[in-house]
PDB file of C-alpha atoms in Angstrom:
ATOM      1  CA  MET A 252     -12.164 -15.598   4.013  1.00  0.00           C
ATOM      2  CA  ARG A 253      -9.714 -13.319   5.584  1.00  0.00           C
ATOM      3  CA  TYR A 254      -7.137 -11.386   3.728  1.00  0.00           C
ATOM      4  CA  ALA A 255      -4.031  -9.567   4.891  1.00  0.00           C
ATOM      5  CA  VAL A 256      -4.366  -6.035   2.655  1.00  0.00           C
ATOM      6  CA  LEU A 257      -0.869  -4.521   2.623  1.00  0.00           C
ATOM      7  CA  ALA A 258       0.151  -1.308   0.883  1.00  0.00           C
ATOM      8  CA  ASP A 259       3.259   0.827   0.347  1.00  0.00           C
ATOM      9  CA  ILE A 260       5.843  -1.317   1.568  1.00  0.00           C
ATOM     10  CA  HIS A 261       8.457   0.733   0.084  1.00  0.00           C
ATOM     11  CA  GLY A 262      11.434  -1.622   0.290  1.00  0.00           C
ATOM     12  CA  ASN A 263      11.208  -1.650   4.135  1.00  0.00           C
ATOM     13  CA  LEU A 264      12.221  -5.139   4.802  1.00  0.00           C
ATOM     14  CA  GLU A 265      12.301  -5.126   8.405  1.00  0.00           C
ATOM     15  CA  ALA A 266       8.590  -3.861   8.421  1.00  0.00           C
ATOM     16  CA  LEU A 267       7.650  -6.461   6.003  1.00  0.00           C
ATOM     17  CA  GLN A 268       8.896  -9.224   8.082  1.00  0.00           C
ATOM     18  CA  THR A 269       7.523  -8.055  11.035  1.00  0.00           C
ATOM     19  CA  ALA A 270       3.875  -7.783   9.423  1.00  0.00           C
ATOM     20  CA  LEU A 271       4.261 -11.381   7.917  1.00  0.00           C
ATOM     21  CA  GLU A 272       5.420 -12.749  11.321  1.00  0.00           C
ATOM     22  CA  TYR A 273       2.026 -11.555  12.504  1.00  0.00           C
ATOM     23  CA  THR A 274       0.165 -12.954   9.436  1.00  0.00           C
ATOM     24  CA  GLN A 275       1.761 -16.125   9.787  1.00  0.00           C
ATOM     25  CA  LYS A 276       0.825 -16.513  13.408  1.00  0.00           C
ATOM     26  CA  HIS A 277      -2.818 -15.536  12.892  1.00  0.00           C
ATOM     27  CA  SER A 278      -3.287 -18.066   9.812  1.00  0.00           C
ATOM     28  CA  LEU A 279      -3.750 -15.387   7.105  1.00  0.00           C
ATOM     29  CA  SER A 280      -2.625 -17.005   4.071  1.00  0.00           C
ATOM     30  CA  HIS A 281      -4.565 -14.765   1.321  1.00  0.00           C
ATOM     31  CA  CYS A 282      -2.727 -11.306   0.693  1.00  0.00           C
ATOM     32  CA  ILE A 283      -3.770  -8.432  -1.434  1.00  0.00           C
ATOM     33  CA  ILE A 284      -0.910  -5.801  -2.158  1.00  0.00           C
ATOM     34  CA  LEU A 285      -2.128  -2.384  -3.119  1.00  0.00           C
ATOM     35  CA  GLY A 286       1.173  -1.248  -4.850  1.00  0.00           C
ATOM     36  CA  ASP A 287       4.483   0.469  -4.012  1.00  0.00           C
ATOM     37  CA  SER A 288       6.322  -2.286  -2.937  1.00  0.00           C
ATOM     38  CA  VAL A 289       9.314  -0.503  -3.914  1.00  0.00           C
ATOM     39  CA  GLY A 290      10.885   3.183  -3.624  1.00  0.00           C
ATOM     40  CA  TYR A 291      12.497   4.874  -0.641  1.00  0.00           C
ATOM     41  CA  GLY A 292      13.566   1.740   1.310  1.00  0.00           C
ATOM     42  CA  ALA A 293      16.906  -0.138   0.942  1.00  0.00           C
ATOM     43  CA  ASN A 294      15.595  -3.681   0.203  1.00  0.00           C
ATOM     44  CA  PRO A 295      13.501  -3.216  -3.066  1.00  0.00           C
ATOM     45  CA  ASN A 296      14.335  -6.472  -4.461  1.00  0.00           C
ATOM     46  CA  GLU A 297      13.493  -8.563  -1.555  1.00  0.00           C
ATOM     47  CA  CYS A 298      10.070  -6.792  -0.865  1.00  0.00           C
ATOM     48  CA  LEU A 299       9.244  -6.871  -4.531  1.00  0.00           C
ATOM     49  CA  GLU A 300      10.165 -10.757  -4.837  1.00  0.00           C
ATOM     50  CA  TRP A 301       7.853 -11.470  -1.664  1.00  0.00           C
ATOM     51  CA  SER A 302       5.013  -9.429  -2.954  1.00  0.00           C
ATOM     52  CA  LEU A 303       5.103 -11.046  -6.562  1.00  0.00           C
ATOM     53  CA  LYS A 304       5.271 -14.697  -5.215  1.00  0.00           C
ATOM     54  CA  ASN A 305       2.766 -14.413  -2.335  1.00  0.00           C
ATOM     55  CA  ALA A 306       0.050 -11.681  -3.266  1.00  0.00           C
ATOM     56  CA  GLU A 307      -3.207 -13.195  -4.703  1.00  0.00           C
ATOM     57  CA  PHE A 308      -3.793  -9.837  -5.858  1.00  0.00           C
ATOM     58  CA  TYR A 309      -1.325  -7.097  -6.784  1.00  0.00           C
ATOM     59  CA  VAL A 310      -1.869  -3.687  -8.415  1.00  0.00           C
ATOM     60  CA  ILE A 311       0.990  -1.196  -9.739  1.00  0.00           C
ATOM     61  CA  GLY A 312       1.906   1.722  -7.585  1.00  0.00           C
ATOM     62  CA  ASN A 313       3.252   4.900  -8.906  1.00  0.00           C
ATOM     63  CA  HIS A 314       6.612   3.775  -7.678  1.00  0.00           C
ATOM     64  CA  GLU A 315       6.436   0.513  -9.603  1.00  0.00           C
ATOM     65  CA  ALA A 316       5.109   2.522 -12.612  1.00  0.00           C
ATOM     66  CA  ALA A 317       7.900   4.933 -12.363  1.00  0.00           C
ATOM     67  CA  VAL A 318      10.262   2.177 -12.770  1.00  0.00           C
ATOM     68  CA  ILE A 319       9.131   1.023 -16.054  1.00  0.00           C
ATOM     69  CA  HIS A 320       8.221   4.646 -17.323  1.00  0.00           C
ATOM     70  CA  PRO A 321      10.812   6.986 -16.405  1.00  0.00           C
ATOM     71  CA  ASP A 322       8.904  10.049 -17.720  1.00  0.00           C
ATOM     72  CA  LEU A 323       6.744   9.592 -14.676  1.00  0.00           C
ATOM     73  CA  ARG A 324       9.810  10.225 -12.484  1.00  0.00           C
ATOM     74  CA  LEU A 325       9.592  14.213 -13.496  1.00  0.00           C
ATOM     75  CA  GLY A 326       6.629  14.567 -11.469  1.00  0.00           C
ATOM     76  CA  LEU A 327       8.247  13.491  -8.345  1.00  0.00           C
ATOM     77  CA  ILE A 328       9.773  15.628  -5.794  1.00  0.00           C
ATOM     78  CA  GLU A 329      13.857  15.319  -5.635  1.00  0.00           C
ATOM     79  CA  TRP A 330      14.130  12.992  -2.984  1.00  0.00           C
ATOM     80  CA  ALA A 331      11.618  10.395  -4.047  1.00  0.00           C
ATOM     81  CA  ARG A 332      12.904  10.898  -7.833  1.00  0.00           C
ATOM     82  CA  ILE A 333      16.436   9.968  -6.383  1.00  0.00           C
ATOM     83  CA  ALA A 334      15.089   6.999  -4.562  1.00  0.00           C
ATOM     84  CA  ILE A 335      13.305   5.292  -7.472  1.00  0.00           C
ATOM     85  CA  GLU A 336      16.207   5.959  -9.676  1.00  0.00           C
ATOM     86  CA  TRP A 337      18.432   4.319  -7.265  1.00  0.00           C
ATOM     87  CA  THR A 338      15.612   1.449  -7.032  1.00  0.00           C
ATOM     88  CA  ALA A 339      15.367   1.027 -10.976  1.00  0.00           C
ATOM     89  CA  GLU A 340      19.206   0.571 -11.236  1.00  0.00           C
ATOM     90  CA  ARG A 341      19.114  -2.092  -8.746  1.00  0.00           C
ATOM     91  CA  LEU A 342      16.109  -4.129  -9.588  1.00  0.00           C
ATOM     92  CA  TRP A 343      16.705  -7.744 -11.084  1.00  0.00           C
ATOM     93  CA  PRO A 344      15.356  -7.996 -14.782  1.00  0.00           C
ATOM     94  CA  GLU A 345      12.811 -10.466 -13.712  1.00  0.00           C
ATOM     95  CA  HIS A 346      11.122  -8.340 -11.479  1.00  0.00           C
ATOM     96  CA  VAL A 347      10.928  -5.516 -13.873  1.00  0.00           C
ATOM     97  CA  LYS A 348       9.367  -7.730 -16.506  1.00  0.00           C
ATOM     98  CA  LYS A 349       6.825  -8.749 -13.918  1.00  0.00           C
ATOM     99  CA  ILE A 350       6.252  -4.984 -12.930  1.00  0.00           C
ATOM    100  CA  LYS A 351       5.216  -4.474 -16.615  1.00  0.00           C
ATOM    101  CA  GLU A 352       2.374  -7.102 -16.330  1.00  0.00           C
ATOM    102  CA  LEU A 353       0.721  -5.635 -13.100  1.00  0.00           C
ATOM    103  CA  PRO A 354      -2.812  -3.902 -13.739  1.00  0.00           C
ATOM    104  CA  TYR A 355      -3.703  -0.786 -12.663  1.00  0.00           C
ATOM    105  CA  LEU A 356      -7.227  -1.839 -11.369  1.00  0.00           C
ATOM    106  CA  GLN A 357      -8.213  -5.248 -10.206  1.00  0.00           C
ATOM    107  CA  ILE A 358     -11.914  -6.812  -9.326  1.00  0.00           C
ATOM    108  CA  HIS A 359     -12.314  -9.862  -7.570  1.00  0.00           C
ATOM    109  CA  LYS A 360     -15.999 -10.645  -6.324  1.00  0.00           C
ATOM    110  CA  GLN A 361     -17.148  -7.712  -4.566  1.00  0.00           C
ATOM    111  CA  VAL A 362     -13.895  -6.018  -3.880  1.00  0.00           C
ATOM    112  CA  THR A 363     -12.070  -3.490  -6.401  1.00  0.00           C
ATOM    113  CA  LEU A 364      -8.456  -2.632  -5.888  1.00  0.00           C
ATOM    114  CA  ALA A 365      -6.462   0.372  -7.061  1.00  0.00           C
ATOM    115  CA  HIS A 366      -3.049   2.113  -5.565  1.00  0.00           C
ATOM    116  CA  GLY A 367      -4.588   5.796  -5.742  1.00  0.00           C
ATOM    117  CA  THR A 368      -8.227   6.098  -6.545  1.00  0.00           C
ATOM    118  CA  ILE A 369     -10.846   3.824  -8.183  1.00  0.00           C
ATOM    119  CA  HIS A 370     -11.864   6.510 -10.798  1.00  0.00           C
ATOM    120  CA  SER A 371      -8.462   7.108 -12.220  1.00  0.00           C
ATOM    121  CA  PRO A 372      -6.092   4.297 -11.196  1.00  0.00           C
ATOM    122  CA  GLU A 373      -3.627   5.317 -13.606  1.00  0.00           C
ATOM    123  CA  ARG A 374      -3.183   8.864 -12.722  1.00  0.00           C
ATOM    124  CA  PHE A 375      -2.312   7.973  -9.037  1.00  0.00           C
ATOM    125  CA  ASP A 376      -4.189  10.773  -7.213  1.00  0.00           C
ATOM    126  CA  TYR A 377      -4.773  10.501  -3.787  1.00  0.00           C
ATOM    127  CA  LEU A 378      -8.225   9.704  -1.881  1.00  0.00           C
ATOM    128  CA  PHE A 379      -7.849  12.107   0.955  1.00  0.00           C
ATOM    129  CA  ASP A 380     -11.356  13.652   1.093  1.00  0.00           C
ATOM    130  CA  LEU A 381     -15.134  13.148   0.368  1.00  0.00           C
ATOM    131  CA  SER A 382     -15.007  14.751  -2.870  1.00  0.00           C
ATOM    132  CA  ALA A 383     -12.348  12.405  -4.304  1.00  0.00           C
ATOM    133  CA  ALA A 384     -14.327   9.364  -2.568  1.00  0.00           C
ATOM    134  CA  HIS A 385     -17.562  10.506  -4.225  1.00  0.00           C
ATOM    135  CA  LYS A 386     -15.797  10.116  -7.809  1.00  0.00           C
ATOM    136  CA  SER A 387     -14.460   6.810  -6.746  1.00  0.00           C
ATOM    137  CA  PHE A 388     -17.966   5.637  -5.584  1.00  0.00           C
ATOM    138  CA  MET A 389     -19.328   6.657  -8.905  1.00  0.00           C
ATOM    139  CA  ALA A 390     -16.731   4.393 -10.581  1.00  0.00           C
ATOM    140  CA  LEU A 391     -16.890   1.516  -7.926  1.00  0.00           C
ATOM    141  CA  GLY A 392     -18.893  -1.569  -9.411  1.00  0.00           C
ATOM    142  CA  THR A 393     -18.604  -3.428  -6.307  1.00  0.00           C
ATOM    143  CA  THR A 394     -19.281  -3.292  -2.324  1.00  0.00           C
ATOM    144  CA  VAL A 395     -15.729  -2.237  -1.177  1.00  0.00           C
ATOM    145  CA  GLY A 396     -12.919  -0.584  -2.856  1.00  0.00           C
ATOM    146  CA  PHE A 397      -9.128  -0.689  -1.420  1.00  0.00           C
ATOM    147  CA  VAL A 398      -6.688   2.107  -2.059  1.00  0.00           C
ATOM    148  CA  GLY A 399      -3.305   2.892  -0.905  1.00  0.00           C
ATOM    149  CA  HIS A 400      -0.954   5.764  -1.922  1.00  0.00           C
ATOM    150  CA  SER A 401      -1.769   8.240   1.173  1.00  0.00           C
ATOM    151  CA  HIS A 402       0.039   6.011   3.610  1.00  0.00           C
ATOM    152  CA  VAL A 403      -2.948   7.033   6.053  1.00  0.00           C
ATOM    153  CA  PRO A 404      -5.440   4.237   7.108  1.00  0.00           C
ATOM    154  CA  CYS A 405      -8.627   5.753   6.653  1.00  0.00           C
ATOM    155  CA  PHE A 406     -12.160   4.814   5.450  1.00  0.00           C
ATOM    156  CA  PHE A 407     -15.113   6.498   3.616  1.00  0.00           C
ATOM    157  CA  SER A 408     -18.796   5.315   3.639  1.00  0.00           C
ATOM    158  CA  GLU A 409     -20.925   6.078   0.755  1.00  0.00           C
ATOM    159  CA  LYS A 410     -24.746   6.216   2.028  1.00  0.00           C
ATOM    160  CA  GLU A 411     -23.678   7.883   5.313  1.00  0.00           C
ATOM    161  CA  GLY A 412     -21.410  10.367   3.443  1.00  0.00           C
ATOM    162  CA  THR A 413     -18.677  10.113   6.285  1.00  0.00           C
ATOM    163  CA  GLY A 414     -15.099   9.307   6.226  1.00  0.00           C
ATOM    164  CA  GLY A 415     -11.851   9.645   8.259  1.00  0.00           C
ATOM    165  CA  CYS A 416      -8.719   8.339   9.692  1.00  0.00           C
ATOM    166  CA  LEU A 417      -8.727   4.694  11.185  1.00  0.00           C
ATOM    167  CA  LYS A 418      -7.113   3.798  14.386  1.00  0.00           C
ATOM    168  CA  GLU A 419      -5.993   0.395  15.481  1.00  0.00           C
ATOM    169  CA  GLY A 420      -8.798  -1.770  15.749  1.00  0.00           C
ATOM    170  CA  ILE A 421     -11.970  -3.475  14.019  1.00  0.00           C
ATOM    171  CA  LEU A 422     -14.345  -1.522  11.761  1.00  0.00           C
ATOM    172  CA  LYS A 423     -17.601  -3.359  11.355  1.00  0.00           C
ATOM    173  CA  LEU A 424     -18.966  -2.920   7.902  1.00  0.00           C
ATOM    174  CA  ARG A 425     -22.769  -2.616   7.074  1.00  0.00           C
ATOM    175  CA  ARG A 426     -24.196  -4.983   4.443  1.00  0.00           C
ATOM    176  CA  ASN A 427     -26.488  -2.366   2.958  1.00  0.00           C
ATOM    177  CA  GLU A 428     -23.246   0.285   2.703  1.00  0.00           C
ATOM    178  CA  ARG A 429     -20.428   0.646   0.477  1.00  0.00           C
ATOM    179  CA  TYR A 430     -16.832   1.620   1.269  1.00  0.00           C
ATOM    180  CA  LEU A 431     -13.531   2.700   0.484  1.00  0.00           C
ATOM    181  CA  LEU A 432     -10.747   1.551   2.598  1.00  0.00           C
ATOM    182  CA  ASN A 433      -7.089   2.357   3.169  1.00  0.00           C
ATOM    183  CA  PRO A 434      -4.717   0.032   5.101  1.00  0.00           C
ATOM    184  CA  GLY A 435      -2.199   2.530   5.647  1.00  0.00           C
ATOM    185  CA  SER A 436       1.537   1.907   5.113  1.00  0.00           C
ATOM    186  CA  ILE A 437       3.776  -1.297   5.908  1.00  0.00           C
ATOM    187  CA  GLY A 438       7.090   0.600   5.215  1.00  0.00           C
ATOM    188  CA  GLN A 439       6.372   4.413   5.686  1.00  0.00           C
ATOM    189  CA  PRO A 440       3.637   5.391   7.803  1.00  0.00           C
ATOM    190  CA  ARG A 441       2.547   9.104   7.372  1.00  0.00           C
ATOM    191  CA  ASP A 442      -0.148   9.523  10.463  1.00  0.00           C
ATOM    192  CA  ARG A 443       2.520  10.296  13.287  1.00  0.00           C
ATOM    193  CA  ASP A 444       2.447   6.894  14.284  1.00  0.00           C
ATOM    194  CA  HIS A 445       5.852   5.083  13.299  1.00  0.00           C
ATOM    195  CA  ARG A 446       4.659   1.580  13.777  1.00  0.00           C
ATOM    196  CA  LEU A 447       3.632  -0.250  10.620  1.00  0.00           C
ATOM    197  CA  SER A 448       0.016  -0.519   9.548  1.00  0.00           C
ATOM    198  CA  PHE A 449      -1.828  -3.126   7.376  1.00  0.00           C
ATOM    199  CA  GLY A 450      -5.354  -4.245   7.307  1.00  0.00           C
ATOM    200  CA  ILE A 451      -7.307  -7.485   7.557  1.00  0.00           C
ATOM    201  CA  PHE A 452     -10.358  -8.085   5.362  1.00  0.00           C
ATOM    202  CA  ASP A 453     -13.036 -10.648   6.530  1.00  0.00           C
ATOM    203  CA  ASP A 454     -15.495 -11.021   3.724  1.00  0.00           C
ATOM    204  CA  SER A 455     -17.770 -13.464   5.641  1.00  0.00           C
ATOM    205  CA  GLU A 456     -18.070 -11.424   8.941  1.00  0.00           C
ATOM    206  CA  LEU A 457     -17.652  -8.060   6.938  1.00  0.00           C
ATOM    207  CA  THR A 458     -14.999  -6.628   9.024  1.00  0.00           C
ATOM    208  CA  PHE A 459     -11.942  -4.445   8.284  1.00  0.00           C
ATOM    209  CA  GLU A 460      -9.242  -4.522  10.897  1.00  0.00           C
ATOM    210  CA  ILE A 461      -6.332  -2.211  11.161  1.00  0.00           C
ATOM    211  CA  VAL A 462      -3.148  -3.695  12.725  1.00  0.00           C
ATOM    212  CA  ARG A 463      -0.430  -1.530  14.046  1.00  0.00           C
ATOM    213  CA  LEU A 464       2.784  -3.060  15.148  1.00  0.00           C
ATOM    214  CA  PRO A 465       6.407  -1.893  16.281  1.00  0.00           C
ATOM    215  CA  TYR A 466       9.429  -3.266  14.283  1.00  0.00           C
ATOM    216  CA  ASP A 467      13.241  -2.325  13.835  1.00  0.00           C
ATOM    217  CA  ASN A 468      12.629   1.266  12.518  1.00  0.00           C
ATOM    218  CA  LYS A 469      16.022   2.064  13.732  1.00  0.00           C
ATOM    219  CA  ARG A 470      17.703  -0.740  11.367  1.00  0.00           C
ATOM    220  CA  ALA A 471      15.558   0.145   8.467  1.00  0.00           C
ATOM    221  CA  SER A 472      16.681   3.791   8.688  1.00  0.00           C
ATOM    222  CA  GLU A 473      20.197   3.003   9.208  1.00  0.00           C
ATOM    223  CA  LYS A 474      20.193   0.753   6.137  1.00  0.00           C
ATOM    224  CA  ILE A 475      18.905   3.585   3.890  1.00  0.00           C
ATOM    225  CA  LEU A 476      21.528   5.737   5.146  1.00  0.00           C
ATOM    226  CA  ALA A 477      24.259   3.126   4.364  1.00  0.00           C
ATOM    227  CA  ALA A 478      22.690   2.768   1.033  1.00  0.00           C
ATOM    228  CA  GLY A 479      23.560   6.431   0.328  1.00  0.00           C
ATOM    229  CA  LEU A 480      19.763   7.338  -0.198  1.00  0.00           C
ATOM    230  CA  PRO A 481      18.420  10.721   0.820  1.00  0.00           C
ATOM    231  CA  ALA A 482      18.682  11.102   4.610  1.00  0.00           C
ATOM    232  CA  SER A 483      15.122  12.560   4.810  1.00  0.00           C
ATOM    233  CA  LEU A 484      13.764   8.989   3.913  1.00  0.00           C
ATOM    234  CA  ALA A 485      15.741   7.559   6.635  1.00  0.00           C
ATOM    235  CA  TYR A 486      14.763  10.110   9.590  1.00  0.00           C
ATOM    236  CA  ARG A 487      11.121  10.057   8.677  1.00  0.00           C
ATOM    237  CA  LEU A 488      10.836   6.559   9.901  1.00  0.00           C
ATOM    238  CA  LEU A 489      11.849   7.363  13.193  1.00  0.00           C
TER     239      LEU A 489
END
C-alpha cells in the first residue's frame, strides 16, 4: 500500500491544494498527517478541515497543541506566538474539539508516527542529529518511524548509523534495517528550497519518495500579509 505522508502544512492552502492535485493524479488515496496543519498561514480552517476529514492517521503537532494549551505559547518566539494566537481566535469550535482528540503517538503495523521525536512526542523536540535519532530508535517498536517538525526532509538508519537530508527522489529501504523518516514541509519548507515537500511511503516495495513541487507561493505570501500576520512569515515563503 502507498501512503502520502504530509507534515507541517501550516495553513498554506495553496501548497496543500497543489500537493493534493499530485496525489489524486497518482492515485494516492491513503494519507498520513504528522501534525501542524495550522499556524503561520492564512487558511488554518481549510487546511485543518481537510486533514481531519481525509487523514487515515493524524498525530498532533506543537501548533495544534498550542491552540488548546495556551501555556505552550509562552515557549514560542514572538512571530510564532502571534500567529498561533491569531489562529486560535479563528478556528471553528468543532475543529478545536477534534484537535483535543489527536494523539501524540500512533502505531500502525510496522510504522510509528509522531510530530517531533518518537522517544518524547509530547515535548515536540527536534530530530536533527544522530544523538536524537539514537534515543528515538531506542523507543521505536516498529520498523519505520515518521516525524515532522523540522521542515527538512531527512532520514536516519539505525544499523548503519547514518542520516542526512533527502533530496527529491526515491530512497530504497532495506528489509533488515530500521529508519526514521521526515517528509519535509508542505507549507513552509526550511531547506532553502521553496517548493513544497512531502513523502510517499510504499510498505510493499519498501520505498520512501520525496516529492517537491512548485506552487503559488506568491499568493500564499500575499494572503499572510493581508491577514495582518507577521511579515516574516510571508517573506520566508518566497
